[in-house]
PDB file of C-alpha atoms in Angstrom:
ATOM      1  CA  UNK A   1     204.863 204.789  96.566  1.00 68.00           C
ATOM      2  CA  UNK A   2     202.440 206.047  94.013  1.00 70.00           C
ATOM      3  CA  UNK A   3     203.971 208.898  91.443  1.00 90.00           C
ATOM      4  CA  UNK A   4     201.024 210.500  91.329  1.00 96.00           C
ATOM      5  CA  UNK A   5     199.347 213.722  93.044  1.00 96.00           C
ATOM      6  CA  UNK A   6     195.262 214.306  92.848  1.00 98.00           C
ATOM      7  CA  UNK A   7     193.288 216.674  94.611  1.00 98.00           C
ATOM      8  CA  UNK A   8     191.579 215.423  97.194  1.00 97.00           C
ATOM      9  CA  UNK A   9     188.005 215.963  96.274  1.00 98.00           C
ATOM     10  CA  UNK A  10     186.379 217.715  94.005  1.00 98.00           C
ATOM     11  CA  UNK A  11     182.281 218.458  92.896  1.00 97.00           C
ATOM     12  CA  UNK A  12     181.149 218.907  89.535  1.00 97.00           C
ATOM     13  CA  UNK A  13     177.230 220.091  88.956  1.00 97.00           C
ATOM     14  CA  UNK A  14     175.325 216.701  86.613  1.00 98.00           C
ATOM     15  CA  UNK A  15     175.159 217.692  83.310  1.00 97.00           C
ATOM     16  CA  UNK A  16     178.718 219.427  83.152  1.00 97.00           C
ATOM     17  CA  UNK A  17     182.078 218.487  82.354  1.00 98.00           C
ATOM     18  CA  UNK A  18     184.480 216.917  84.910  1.00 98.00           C
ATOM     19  CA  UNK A  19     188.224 217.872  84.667  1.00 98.00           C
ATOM     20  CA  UNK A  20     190.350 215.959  86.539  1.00 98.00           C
ATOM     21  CA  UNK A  21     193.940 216.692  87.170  1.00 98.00           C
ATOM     22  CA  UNK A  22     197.239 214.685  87.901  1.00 98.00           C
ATOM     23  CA  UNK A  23     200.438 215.305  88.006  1.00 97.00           C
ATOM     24  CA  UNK A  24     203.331 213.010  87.444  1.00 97.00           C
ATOM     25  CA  UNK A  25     206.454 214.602  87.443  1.00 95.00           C
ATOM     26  CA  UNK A  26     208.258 211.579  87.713  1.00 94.00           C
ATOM     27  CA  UNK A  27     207.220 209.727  84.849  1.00 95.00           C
ATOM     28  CA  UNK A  28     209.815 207.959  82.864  1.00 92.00           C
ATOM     29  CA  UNK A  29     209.660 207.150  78.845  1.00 90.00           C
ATOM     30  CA  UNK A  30     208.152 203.614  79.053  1.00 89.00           C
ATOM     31  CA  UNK A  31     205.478 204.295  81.265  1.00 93.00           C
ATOM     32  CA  UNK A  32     201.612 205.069  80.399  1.00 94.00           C
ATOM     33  CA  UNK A  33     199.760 207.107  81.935  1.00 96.00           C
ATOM     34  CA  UNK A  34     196.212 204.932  83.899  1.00 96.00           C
ATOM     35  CA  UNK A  35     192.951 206.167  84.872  1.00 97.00           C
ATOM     36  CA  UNK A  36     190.889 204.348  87.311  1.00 97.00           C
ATOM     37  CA  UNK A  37     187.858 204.748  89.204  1.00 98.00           C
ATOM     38  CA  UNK A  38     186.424 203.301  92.432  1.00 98.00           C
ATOM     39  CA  UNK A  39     182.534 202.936  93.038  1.00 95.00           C
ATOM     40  CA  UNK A  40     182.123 202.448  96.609  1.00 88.00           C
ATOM     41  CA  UNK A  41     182.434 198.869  97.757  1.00 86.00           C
ATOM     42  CA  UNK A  42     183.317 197.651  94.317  1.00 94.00           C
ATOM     43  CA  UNK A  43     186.627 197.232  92.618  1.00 96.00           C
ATOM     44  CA  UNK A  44     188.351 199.388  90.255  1.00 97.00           C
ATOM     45  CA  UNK A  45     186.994 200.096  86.686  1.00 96.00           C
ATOM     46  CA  UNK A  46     189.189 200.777  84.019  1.00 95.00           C
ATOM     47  CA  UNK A  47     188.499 203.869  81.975  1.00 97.00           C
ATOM     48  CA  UNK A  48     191.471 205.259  79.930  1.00 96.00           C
ATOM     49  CA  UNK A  49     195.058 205.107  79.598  1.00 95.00           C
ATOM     50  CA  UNK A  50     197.804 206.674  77.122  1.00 94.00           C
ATOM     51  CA  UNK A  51     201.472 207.260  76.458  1.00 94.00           C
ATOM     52  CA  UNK A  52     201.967 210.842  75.236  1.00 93.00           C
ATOM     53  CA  UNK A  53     198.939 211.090  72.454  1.00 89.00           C
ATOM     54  CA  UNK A  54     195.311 212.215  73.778  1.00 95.00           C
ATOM     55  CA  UNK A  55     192.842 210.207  73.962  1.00 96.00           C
ATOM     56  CA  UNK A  56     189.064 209.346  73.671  1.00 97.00           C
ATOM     57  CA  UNK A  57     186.505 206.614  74.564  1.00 95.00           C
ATOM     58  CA  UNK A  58     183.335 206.106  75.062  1.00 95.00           C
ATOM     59  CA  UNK A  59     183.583 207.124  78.572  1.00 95.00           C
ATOM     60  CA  UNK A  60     186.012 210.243  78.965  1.00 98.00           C
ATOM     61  CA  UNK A  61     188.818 211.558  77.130  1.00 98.00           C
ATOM     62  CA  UNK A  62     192.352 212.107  78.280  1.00 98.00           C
ATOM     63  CA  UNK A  63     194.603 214.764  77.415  1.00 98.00           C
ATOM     64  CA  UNK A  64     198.099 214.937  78.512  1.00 97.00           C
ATOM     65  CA  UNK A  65     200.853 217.558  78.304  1.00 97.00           C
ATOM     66  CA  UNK A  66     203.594 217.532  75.635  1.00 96.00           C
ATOM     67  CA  UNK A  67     206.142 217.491  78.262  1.00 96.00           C
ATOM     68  CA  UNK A  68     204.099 214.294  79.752  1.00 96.00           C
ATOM     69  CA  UNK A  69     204.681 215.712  83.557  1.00 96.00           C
ATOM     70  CA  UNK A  70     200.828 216.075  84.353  1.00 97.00           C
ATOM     71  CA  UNK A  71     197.425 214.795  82.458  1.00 98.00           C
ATOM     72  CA  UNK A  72     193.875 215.312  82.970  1.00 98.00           C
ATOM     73  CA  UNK A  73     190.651 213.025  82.826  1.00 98.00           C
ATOM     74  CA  UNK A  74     187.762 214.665  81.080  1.00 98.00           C
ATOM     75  CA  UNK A  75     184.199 213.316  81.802  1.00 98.00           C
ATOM     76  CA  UNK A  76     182.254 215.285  79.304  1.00 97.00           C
ATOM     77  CA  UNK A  77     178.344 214.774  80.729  1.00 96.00           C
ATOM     78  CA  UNK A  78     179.013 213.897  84.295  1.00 97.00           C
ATOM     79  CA  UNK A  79     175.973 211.942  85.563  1.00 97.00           C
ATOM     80  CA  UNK A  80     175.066 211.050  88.944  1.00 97.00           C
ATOM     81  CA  UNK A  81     176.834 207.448  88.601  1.00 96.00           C
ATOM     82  CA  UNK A  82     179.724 208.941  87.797  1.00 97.00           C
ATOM     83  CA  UNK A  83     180.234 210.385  91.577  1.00 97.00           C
ATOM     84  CA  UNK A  84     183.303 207.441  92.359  1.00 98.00           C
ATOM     85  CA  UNK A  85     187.184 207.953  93.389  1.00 98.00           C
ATOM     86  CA  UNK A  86     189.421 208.488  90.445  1.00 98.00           C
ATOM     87  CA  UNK A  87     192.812 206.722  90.261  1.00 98.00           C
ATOM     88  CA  UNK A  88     195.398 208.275  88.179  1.00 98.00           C
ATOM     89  CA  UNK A  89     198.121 205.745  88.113  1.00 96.00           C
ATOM     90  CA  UNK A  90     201.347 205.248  85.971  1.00 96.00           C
ATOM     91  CA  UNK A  91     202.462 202.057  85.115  1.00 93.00           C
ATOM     92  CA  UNK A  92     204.522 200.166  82.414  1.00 89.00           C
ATOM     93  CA  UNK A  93     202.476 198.471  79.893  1.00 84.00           C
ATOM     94  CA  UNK A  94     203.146 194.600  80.699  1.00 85.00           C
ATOM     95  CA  UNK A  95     200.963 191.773  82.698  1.00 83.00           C
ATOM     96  CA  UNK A  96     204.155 192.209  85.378  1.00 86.00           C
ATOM     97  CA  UNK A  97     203.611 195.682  85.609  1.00 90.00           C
ATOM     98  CA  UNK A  98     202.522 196.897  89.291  1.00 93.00           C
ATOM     99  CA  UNK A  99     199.774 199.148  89.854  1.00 94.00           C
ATOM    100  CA  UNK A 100     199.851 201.554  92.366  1.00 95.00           C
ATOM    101  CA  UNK A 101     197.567 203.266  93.960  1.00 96.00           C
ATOM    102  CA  UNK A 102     197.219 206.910  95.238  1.00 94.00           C
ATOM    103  CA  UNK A 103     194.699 208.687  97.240  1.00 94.00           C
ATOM    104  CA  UNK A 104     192.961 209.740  94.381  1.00 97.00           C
ATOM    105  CA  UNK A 105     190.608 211.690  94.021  1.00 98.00           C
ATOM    106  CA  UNK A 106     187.058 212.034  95.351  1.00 98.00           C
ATOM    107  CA  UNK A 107     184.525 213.061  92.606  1.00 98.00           C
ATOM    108  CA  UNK A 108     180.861 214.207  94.143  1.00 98.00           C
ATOM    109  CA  UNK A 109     178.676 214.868  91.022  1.00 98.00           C
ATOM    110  CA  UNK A 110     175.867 217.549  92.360  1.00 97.00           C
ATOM    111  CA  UNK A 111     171.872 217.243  90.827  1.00 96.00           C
TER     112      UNK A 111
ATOM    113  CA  UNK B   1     185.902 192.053  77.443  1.00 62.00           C
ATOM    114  CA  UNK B   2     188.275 190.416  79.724  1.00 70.00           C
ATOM    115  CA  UNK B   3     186.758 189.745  83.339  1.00 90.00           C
ATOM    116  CA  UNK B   4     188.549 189.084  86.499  1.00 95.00           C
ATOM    117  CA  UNK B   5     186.352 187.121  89.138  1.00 95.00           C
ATOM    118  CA  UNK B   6     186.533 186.724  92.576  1.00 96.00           C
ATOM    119  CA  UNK B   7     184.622 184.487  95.390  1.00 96.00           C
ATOM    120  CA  UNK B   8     183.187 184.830  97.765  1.00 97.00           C
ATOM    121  CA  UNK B   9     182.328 188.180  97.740  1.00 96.00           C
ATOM    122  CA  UNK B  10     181.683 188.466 100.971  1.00 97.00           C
ATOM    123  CA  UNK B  11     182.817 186.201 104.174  1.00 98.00           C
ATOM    124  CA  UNK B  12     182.563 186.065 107.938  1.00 98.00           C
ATOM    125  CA  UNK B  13     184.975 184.285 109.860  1.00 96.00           C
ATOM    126  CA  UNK B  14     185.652 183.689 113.652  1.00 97.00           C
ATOM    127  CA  UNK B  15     188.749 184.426 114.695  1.00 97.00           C
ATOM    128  CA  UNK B  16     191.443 181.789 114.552  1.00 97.00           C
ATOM    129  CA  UNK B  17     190.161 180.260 111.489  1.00 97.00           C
ATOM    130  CA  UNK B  18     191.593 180.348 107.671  1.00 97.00           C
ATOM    131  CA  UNK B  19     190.159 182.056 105.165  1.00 98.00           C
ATOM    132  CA  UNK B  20     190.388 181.328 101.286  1.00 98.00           C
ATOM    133  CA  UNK B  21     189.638 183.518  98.263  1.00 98.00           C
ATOM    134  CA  UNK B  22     189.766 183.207  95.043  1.00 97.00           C
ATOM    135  CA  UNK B  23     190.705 185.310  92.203  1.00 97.00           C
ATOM    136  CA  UNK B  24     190.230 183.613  88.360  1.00 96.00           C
ATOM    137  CA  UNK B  25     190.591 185.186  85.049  1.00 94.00           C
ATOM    138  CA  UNK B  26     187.239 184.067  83.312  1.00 92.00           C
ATOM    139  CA  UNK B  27     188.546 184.805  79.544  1.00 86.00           C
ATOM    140  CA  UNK B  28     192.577 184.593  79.434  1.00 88.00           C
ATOM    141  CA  UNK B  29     195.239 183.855  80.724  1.00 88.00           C
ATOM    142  CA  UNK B  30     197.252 185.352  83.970  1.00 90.00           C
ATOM    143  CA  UNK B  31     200.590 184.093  84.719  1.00 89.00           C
ATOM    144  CA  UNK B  32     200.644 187.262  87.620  1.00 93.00           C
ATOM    145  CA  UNK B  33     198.237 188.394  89.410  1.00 95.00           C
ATOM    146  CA  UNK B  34     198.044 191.119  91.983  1.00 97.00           C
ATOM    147  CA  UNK B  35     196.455 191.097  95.809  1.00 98.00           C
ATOM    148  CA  UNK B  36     195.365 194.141  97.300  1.00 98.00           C
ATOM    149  CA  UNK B  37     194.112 195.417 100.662  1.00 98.00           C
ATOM    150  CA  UNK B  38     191.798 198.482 101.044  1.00 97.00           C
ATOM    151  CA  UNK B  39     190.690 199.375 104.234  1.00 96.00           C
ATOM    152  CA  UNK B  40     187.670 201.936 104.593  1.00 93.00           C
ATOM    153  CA  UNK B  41     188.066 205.227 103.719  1.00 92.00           C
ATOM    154  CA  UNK B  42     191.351 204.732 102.574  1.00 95.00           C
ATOM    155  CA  UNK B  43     192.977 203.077  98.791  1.00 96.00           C
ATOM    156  CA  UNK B  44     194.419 200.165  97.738  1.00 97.00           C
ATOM    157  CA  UNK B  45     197.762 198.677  98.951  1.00 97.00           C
ATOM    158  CA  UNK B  46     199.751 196.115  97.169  1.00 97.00           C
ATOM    159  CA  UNK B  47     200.058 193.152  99.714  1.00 98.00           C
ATOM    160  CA  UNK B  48     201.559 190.895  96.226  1.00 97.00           C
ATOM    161  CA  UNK B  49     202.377 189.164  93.287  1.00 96.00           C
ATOM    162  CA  UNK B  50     200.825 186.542  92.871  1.00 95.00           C
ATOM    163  CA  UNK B  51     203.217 184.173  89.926  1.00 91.00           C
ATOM    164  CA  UNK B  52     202.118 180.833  88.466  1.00 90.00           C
ATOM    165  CA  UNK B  53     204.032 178.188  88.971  1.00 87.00           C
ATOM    166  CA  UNK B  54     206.747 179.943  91.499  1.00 89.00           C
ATOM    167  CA  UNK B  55     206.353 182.027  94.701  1.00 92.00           C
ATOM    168  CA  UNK B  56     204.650 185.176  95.206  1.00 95.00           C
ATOM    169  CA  UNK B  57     206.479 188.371  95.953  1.00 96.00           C
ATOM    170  CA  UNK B  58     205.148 190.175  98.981  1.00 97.00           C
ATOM    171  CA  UNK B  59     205.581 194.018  99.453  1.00 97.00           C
ATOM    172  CA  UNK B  60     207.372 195.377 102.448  1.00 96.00           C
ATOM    173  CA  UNK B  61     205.239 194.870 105.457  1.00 95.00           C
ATOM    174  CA  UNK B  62     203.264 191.680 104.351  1.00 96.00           C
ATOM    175  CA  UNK B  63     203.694 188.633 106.143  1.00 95.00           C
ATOM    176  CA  UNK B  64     203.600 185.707 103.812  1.00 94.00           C
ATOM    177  CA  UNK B  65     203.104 183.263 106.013  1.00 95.00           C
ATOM    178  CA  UNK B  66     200.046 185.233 107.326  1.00 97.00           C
ATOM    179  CA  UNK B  67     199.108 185.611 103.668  1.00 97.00           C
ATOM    180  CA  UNK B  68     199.436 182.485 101.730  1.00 97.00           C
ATOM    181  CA  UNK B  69     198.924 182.928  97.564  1.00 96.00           C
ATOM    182  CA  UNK B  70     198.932 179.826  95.782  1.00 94.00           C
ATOM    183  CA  UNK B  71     198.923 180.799  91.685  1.00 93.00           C
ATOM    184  CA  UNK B  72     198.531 176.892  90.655  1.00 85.00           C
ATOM    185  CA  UNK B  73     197.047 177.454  87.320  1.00 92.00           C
ATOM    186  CA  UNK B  74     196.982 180.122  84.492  1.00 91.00           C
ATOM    187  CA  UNK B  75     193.357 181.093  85.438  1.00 93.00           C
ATOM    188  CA  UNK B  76     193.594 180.783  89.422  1.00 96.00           C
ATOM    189  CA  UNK B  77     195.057 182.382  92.112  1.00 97.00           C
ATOM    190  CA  UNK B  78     194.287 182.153  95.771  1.00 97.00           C
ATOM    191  CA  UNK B  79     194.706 184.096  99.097  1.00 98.00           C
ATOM    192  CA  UNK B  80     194.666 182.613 101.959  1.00 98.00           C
ATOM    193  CA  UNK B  81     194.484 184.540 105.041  1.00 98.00           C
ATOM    194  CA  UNK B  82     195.797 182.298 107.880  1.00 97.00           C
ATOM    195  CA  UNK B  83     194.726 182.445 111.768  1.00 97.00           C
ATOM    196  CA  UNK B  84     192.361 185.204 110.935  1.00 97.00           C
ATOM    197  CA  UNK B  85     192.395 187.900 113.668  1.00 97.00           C
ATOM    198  CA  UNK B  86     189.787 191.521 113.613  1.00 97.00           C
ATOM    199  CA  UNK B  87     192.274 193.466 112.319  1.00 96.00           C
ATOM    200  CA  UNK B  88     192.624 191.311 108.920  1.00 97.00           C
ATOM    201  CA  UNK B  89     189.017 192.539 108.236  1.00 97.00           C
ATOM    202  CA  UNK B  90     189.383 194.642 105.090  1.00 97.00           C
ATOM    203  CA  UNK B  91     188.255 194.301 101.725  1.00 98.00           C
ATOM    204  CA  UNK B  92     190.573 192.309  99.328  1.00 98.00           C
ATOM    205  CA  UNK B  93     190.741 192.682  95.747  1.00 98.00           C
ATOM    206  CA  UNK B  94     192.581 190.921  92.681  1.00 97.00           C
ATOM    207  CA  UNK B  95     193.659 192.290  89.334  1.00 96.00           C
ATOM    208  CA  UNK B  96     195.265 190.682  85.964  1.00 93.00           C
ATOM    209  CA  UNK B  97     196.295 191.744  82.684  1.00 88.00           C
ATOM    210  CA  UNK B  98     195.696 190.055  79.549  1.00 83.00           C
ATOM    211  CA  UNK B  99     198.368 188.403  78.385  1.00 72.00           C
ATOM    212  CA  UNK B 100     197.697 187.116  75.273  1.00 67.00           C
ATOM    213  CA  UNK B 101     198.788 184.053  73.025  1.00 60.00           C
ATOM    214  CA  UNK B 102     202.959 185.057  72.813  1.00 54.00           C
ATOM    215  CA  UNK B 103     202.717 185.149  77.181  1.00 51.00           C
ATOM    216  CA  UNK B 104     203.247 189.137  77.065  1.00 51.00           C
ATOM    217  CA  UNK B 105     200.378 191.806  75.544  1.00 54.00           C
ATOM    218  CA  UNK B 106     201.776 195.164  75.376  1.00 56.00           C
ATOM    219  CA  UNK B 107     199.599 198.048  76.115  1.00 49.00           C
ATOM    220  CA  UNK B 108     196.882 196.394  78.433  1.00 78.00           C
ATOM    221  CA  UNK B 109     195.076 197.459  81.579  1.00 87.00           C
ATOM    222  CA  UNK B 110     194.135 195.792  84.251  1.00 92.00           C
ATOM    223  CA  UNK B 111     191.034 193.815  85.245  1.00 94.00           C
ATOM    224  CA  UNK B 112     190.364 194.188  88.862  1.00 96.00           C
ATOM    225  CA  UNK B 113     187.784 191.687  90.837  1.00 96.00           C
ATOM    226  CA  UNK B 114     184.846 192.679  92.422  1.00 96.00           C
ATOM    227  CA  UNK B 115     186.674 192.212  95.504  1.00 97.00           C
ATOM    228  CA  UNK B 116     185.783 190.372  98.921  1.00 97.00           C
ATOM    229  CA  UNK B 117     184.316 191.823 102.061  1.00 97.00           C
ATOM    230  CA  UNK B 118     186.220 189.782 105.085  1.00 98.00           C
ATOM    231  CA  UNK B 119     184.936 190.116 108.667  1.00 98.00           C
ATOM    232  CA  UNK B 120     186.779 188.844 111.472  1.00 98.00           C
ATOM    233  CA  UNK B 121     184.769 188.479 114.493  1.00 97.00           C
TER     234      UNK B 121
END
Protein backbone atom coordinates (compact mmCIF):
# COMPACT_ATOMS: atom_id res chain seq x y z
CA UNK A 1 0.00 0.00 0.00
CA UNK A 2 1.09 3.49 -0.76
CA UNK A 3 2.16 5.73 2.54
CA UNK A 4 0.91 8.52 1.17
CA UNK A 5 -2.45 10.70 1.45
CA UNK A 6 -3.34 13.54 -1.42
CA UNK A 7 -6.38 15.32 -1.88
CA UNK A 8 -8.28 14.21 -4.40
CA UNK A 9 -8.44 17.09 -6.76
CA UNK A 10 -7.68 20.30 -6.65
CA UNK A 11 -7.88 23.71 -9.28
CA UNK A 12 -5.46 26.34 -9.37
CA UNK A 13 -6.29 29.66 -11.68
CA UNK A 14 -2.99 29.76 -14.80
CA UNK A 15 -0.71 32.15 -13.81
CA UNK A 16 -0.75 31.28 -9.94
CA UNK A 17 1.02 29.13 -7.70
CA UNK A 18 0.08 25.45 -7.13
CA UNK A 19 0.52 24.01 -3.56
CA UNK A 20 0.27 20.61 -3.31
CA UNK A 21 0.05 18.69 -0.14
CA UNK A 22 1.04 15.12 1.18
CA UNK A 23 1.25 13.61 4.07
CA UNK A 24 3.41 10.74 5.11
CA UNK A 25 3.21 9.96 8.52
CA UNK A 26 4.81 6.84 8.13
CA UNK A 27 7.96 7.68 6.69
CA UNK A 28 11.01 6.04 8.04
CA UNK A 29 14.79 7.63 8.10
CA UNK A 30 16.08 6.12 4.79
CA UNK A 31 13.36 7.00 2.71
CA UNK A 32 12.98 10.17 0.24
CA UNK A 33 10.32 11.78 -0.28
CA UNK A 34 9.06 11.46 -4.70
CA UNK A 35 7.01 13.65 -6.72
CA UNK A 36 5.44 12.45 -9.82
CA UNK A 37 3.06 13.52 -12.30
CA UNK A 38 0.76 11.80 -14.82
CA UNK A 39 -0.31 13.51 -18.21
CA UNK A 40 -3.18 11.65 -19.41
CA UNK A 41 -2.33 8.59 -21.45
CA UNK A 42 1.36 9.02 -20.90
CA UNK A 43 3.63 7.69 -18.25
CA UNK A 44 4.90 9.26 -15.23
CA UNK A 45 7.33 12.29 -15.30
CA UNK A 46 9.68 12.79 -12.72
CA UNK A 47 9.76 16.21 -11.12
CA UNK A 48 11.37 16.40 -7.61
CA UNK A 49 12.41 14.39 -4.80
CA UNK A 50 14.26 15.05 -1.30
CA UNK A 51 15.22 13.64 2.06
CA UNK A 52 14.59 16.27 4.76
CA UNK A 53 16.26 19.57 2.96
CA UNK A 54 13.89 21.73 0.52
CA UNK A 55 14.26 21.78 -2.64
CA UNK A 56 14.22 23.56 -6.10
CA UNK A 57 14.32 22.84 -9.87
CA UNK A 58 13.55 24.10 -12.77
CA UNK A 59 10.12 22.85 -12.55
CA UNK A 60 8.70 23.25 -8.86
CA UNK A 61 10.15 23.39 -5.56
CA UNK A 62 9.57 21.12 -2.63
CA UNK A 63 9.41 21.96 0.86
CA UNK A 64 9.06 19.49 3.55
CA UNK A 65 8.46 19.69 7.31
CA UNK A 66 11.26 19.42 9.91
CA UNK A 67 9.53 16.60 11.47
CA UNK A 68 9.45 14.98 7.73
CA UNK A 69 5.63 13.65 8.40
CA UNK A 70 4.05 15.71 5.43
CA UNK A 71 5.65 17.81 2.29
CA UNK A 72 4.29 19.95 -0.31
CA UNK A 73 4.93 20.42 -4.18
CA UNK A 74 5.06 24.02 -5.22
CA UNK A 75 4.44 24.85 -8.96
CA UNK A 76 5.22 28.50 -8.94
CA UNK A 77 3.53 29.72 -12.57
CA UNK A 78 1.06 26.98 -13.14
CA UNK A 79 0.37 26.85 -16.90
CA UNK A 80 -2.24 25.11 -18.70
CA UNK A 81 0.16 21.94 -19.36
CA UNK A 82 0.66 21.63 -16.06
CA UNK A 83 -3.17 20.37 -15.43
CA UNK A 84 -1.80 16.30 -14.85
CA UNK A 85 -2.20 13.87 -11.64
CA UNK A 86 0.46 14.39 -9.07
CA UNK A 87 2.13 11.39 -7.39
CA UNK A 88 3.62 11.93 -4.08
CA UNK A 89 5.44 8.76 -3.40
CA UNK A 90 8.11 7.64 -0.78
CA UNK A 91 10.62 5.38 -1.63
CA UNK A 92 14.23 4.32 -0.66
CA UNK A 93 16.83 5.68 -2.86
CA UNK A 94 18.17 2.41 -4.74
CA UNK A 95 17.46 0.85 -8.45
CA UNK A 96 15.57 -2.06 -6.11
CA UNK A 97 13.56 0.37 -4.54
CA UNK A 98 9.63 -0.07 -5.29
CA UNK A 99 7.52 2.69 -6.24
CA UNK A 100 4.22 2.93 -5.18
CA UNK A 101 1.59 4.56 -6.25
CA UNK A 102 -1.36 6.46 -4.60
CA UNK A 103 -4.41 8.05 -5.88
CA UNK A 104 -2.83 11.17 -6.17
CA UNK A 105 -3.93 13.97 -6.84
CA UNK A 106 -5.90 15.58 -9.67
CA UNK A 107 -4.55 19.08 -10.62
CA UNK A 108 -7.11 21.17 -13.11
CA UNK A 109 -5.20 24.43 -13.94
CA UNK A 110 -8.19 27.11 -14.81
CA UNK A 111 -7.49 29.99 -17.91
CA UNK B 1 18.94 12.39 -19.37
CA UNK B 2 18.26 8.82 -18.82
CA UNK B 3 15.23 7.46 -21.01
CA UNK B 4 13.21 4.41 -20.50
CA UNK B 5 11.52 3.10 -23.83
CA UNK B 6 8.83 1.01 -24.48
CA UNK B 7 7.18 -0.73 -27.77
CA UNK B 8 4.72 -0.87 -29.10
CA UNK B 9 2.93 1.79 -27.81
CA UNK B 10 -0.07 0.73 -28.68
CA UNK B 11 -1.46 -2.99 -29.64
CA UNK B 12 -4.64 -4.82 -30.54
CA UNK B 13 -4.94 -8.32 -29.98
CA UNK B 14 -7.74 -11.00 -30.42
CA UNK B 15 -8.41 -12.84 -27.70
CA UNK B 16 -6.48 -16.03 -27.09
CA UNK B 17 -3.36 -14.73 -28.50
CA UNK B 18 0.11 -13.59 -26.69
CA UNK B 19 1.12 -10.40 -26.41
CA UNK B 20 4.82 -9.06 -26.02
CA UNK B 21 6.17 -5.70 -24.83
CA UNK B 22 9.08 -4.36 -24.38
CA UNK B 23 10.63 -2.13 -21.94
CA UNK B 24 14.64 -1.01 -22.68
CA UNK B 25 16.75 1.45 -20.93
CA UNK B 26 18.14 3.54 -23.96
CA UNK B 27 21.23 5.15 -21.87
CA UNK B 28 22.18 2.73 -18.78
CA UNK B 29 21.96 0.07 -17.31
CA UNK B 30 18.84 -1.76 -15.37
CA UNK B 31 19.45 -4.88 -13.59
CA UNK B 32 15.44 -4.33 -12.16
CA UNK B 33 12.91 -3.11 -13.70
CA UNK B 34 9.34 -2.54 -12.68
CA UNK B 35 5.80 -3.55 -14.58
CA UNK B 36 2.83 -1.71 -13.90
CA UNK B 37 -0.89 -1.85 -14.70
CA UNK B 38 -3.16 1.27 -14.80
CA UNK B 39 -6.52 0.89 -15.67
CA UNK B 40 -8.66 4.10 -16.62
CA UNK B 41 -9.46 6.43 -14.24
CA UNK B 42 -7.63 4.78 -11.73
CA UNK B 43 -3.29 4.67 -10.79
CA UNK B 44 -0.69 2.49 -11.19
CA UNK B 45 -0.35 -1.01 -9.61
CA UNK B 46 2.80 -2.91 -9.24
CA UNK B 47 2.15 -6.27 -11.16
CA UNK B 48 6.51 -6.84 -10.72
CA UNK B 49 10.02 -6.96 -10.60
CA UNK B 50 11.37 -7.53 -13.30
CA UNK B 51 15.49 -8.96 -12.31
CA UNK B 52 18.17 -9.74 -14.90
CA UNK B 53 19.40 -12.80 -15.02
CA UNK B 54 16.90 -14.52 -12.25
CA UNK B 55 13.08 -14.55 -11.87
CA UNK B 56 10.78 -11.80 -11.45
CA UNK B 57 8.92 -11.18 -8.25
CA UNK B 58 5.20 -10.77 -8.75
CA UNK B 59 2.99 -8.78 -6.22
CA UNK B 60 0.12 -10.45 -4.50
CA UNK B 61 -2.59 -11.05 -6.98
CA UNK B 62 -0.45 -11.40 -10.24
CA UNK B 63 -0.39 -14.51 -11.98
CA UNK B 64 3.01 -15.16 -13.39
CA UNK B 65 2.25 -17.55 -15.58
CA UNK B 66 -0.41 -15.17 -17.06
CA UNK B 67 2.33 -12.55 -16.98
CA UNK B 68 5.58 -13.78 -18.24
CA UNK B 69 8.80 -11.11 -17.70
CA UNK B 70 11.85 -12.21 -19.22
CA UNK B 71 14.85 -9.53 -17.99
CA UNK B 72 17.57 -11.29 -20.42
CA UNK B 73 19.85 -8.40 -20.72
CA UNK B 74 20.92 -5.23 -18.74
CA UNK B 75 18.96 -2.98 -21.20
CA UNK B 76 15.77 -5.31 -21.85
CA UNK B 77 12.97 -6.48 -20.19
CA UNK B 78 9.83 -8.02 -21.54
CA UNK B 79 6.13 -8.68 -20.61
CA UNK B 80 4.42 -11.05 -21.98
CA UNK B 81 0.82 -11.25 -21.50
CA UNK B 82 -0.24 -14.87 -22.24
CA UNK B 83 -3.82 -16.11 -23.64
CA UNK B 84 -4.91 -12.55 -23.76
CA UNK B 85 -8.56 -12.21 -22.60
CA UNK B 86 -10.79 -8.34 -22.54
CA UNK B 87 -10.18 -7.88 -19.21
CA UNK B 88 -6.16 -7.77 -19.64
CA UNK B 89 -6.87 -4.54 -21.67
CA UNK B 90 -5.16 -1.83 -19.63
CA UNK B 91 -2.35 0.29 -20.17
CA UNK B 92 1.11 -1.13 -19.11
CA UNK B 93 4.00 0.81 -18.17
CA UNK B 94 7.82 0.15 -17.24
CA UNK B 95 10.19 2.09 -15.03
CA UNK B 96 14.15 1.81 -14.15
CA UNK B 97 16.60 3.54 -12.17
CA UNK B 98 19.99 4.38 -13.12
CA UNK B 99 22.29 2.35 -11.78
CA UNK B 100 25.44 3.47 -12.56
CA UNK B 101 29.07 2.00 -13.12
CA UNK B 102 29.54 0.34 -9.19
CA UNK B 103 25.74 -1.65 -10.04
CA UNK B 104 23.97 0.66 -7.26
CA UNK B 105 23.41 4.80 -7.72
CA UNK B 106 22.16 6.23 -4.62
CA UNK B 107 19.70 8.97 -4.77
CA UNK B 108 18.03 8.32 -8.28
CA UNK B 109 14.49 8.48 -9.60
CA UNK B 110 12.87 6.61 -11.76
CA UNK B 111 12.41 6.64 -15.55
CA UNK B 112 9.03 5.45 -16.45
CA UNK B 113 8.10 4.35 -20.29
CA UNK B 114 5.71 5.89 -22.30
CA UNK B 115 3.67 2.99 -21.63
CA UNK B 116 1.50 0.61 -23.98
CA UNK B 117 -2.16 0.82 -24.80
CA UNK B 118 -3.36 -3.12 -24.99
CA UNK B 119 -6.81 -3.95 -26.40
CA UNK B 120 -8.22 -7.25 -26.14
CA UNK B 121 -10.98 -7.83 -28.45
Amino acid sequence: DAKTTQPTSMDCAEGRAANLPCNHSTISGNEYVYWYRQIHSQGPQYIIHGLKNNETNEMASLIITEDRKSSTLILPHATLRDTAVYYCIVSGKTSYDKVIFGPGTSLSVIP
Amino acid sequence: GAVVSQHPSRVICKSGTSVKIECRSLDFQATTMFWYRQFPKQSLMLMATSNEGSKATYEQGVEKDKFLINHASLTLSTLTVTSAHPEDSSFYICSARDEGDRGTVENTEAFFGQGTRLTVV
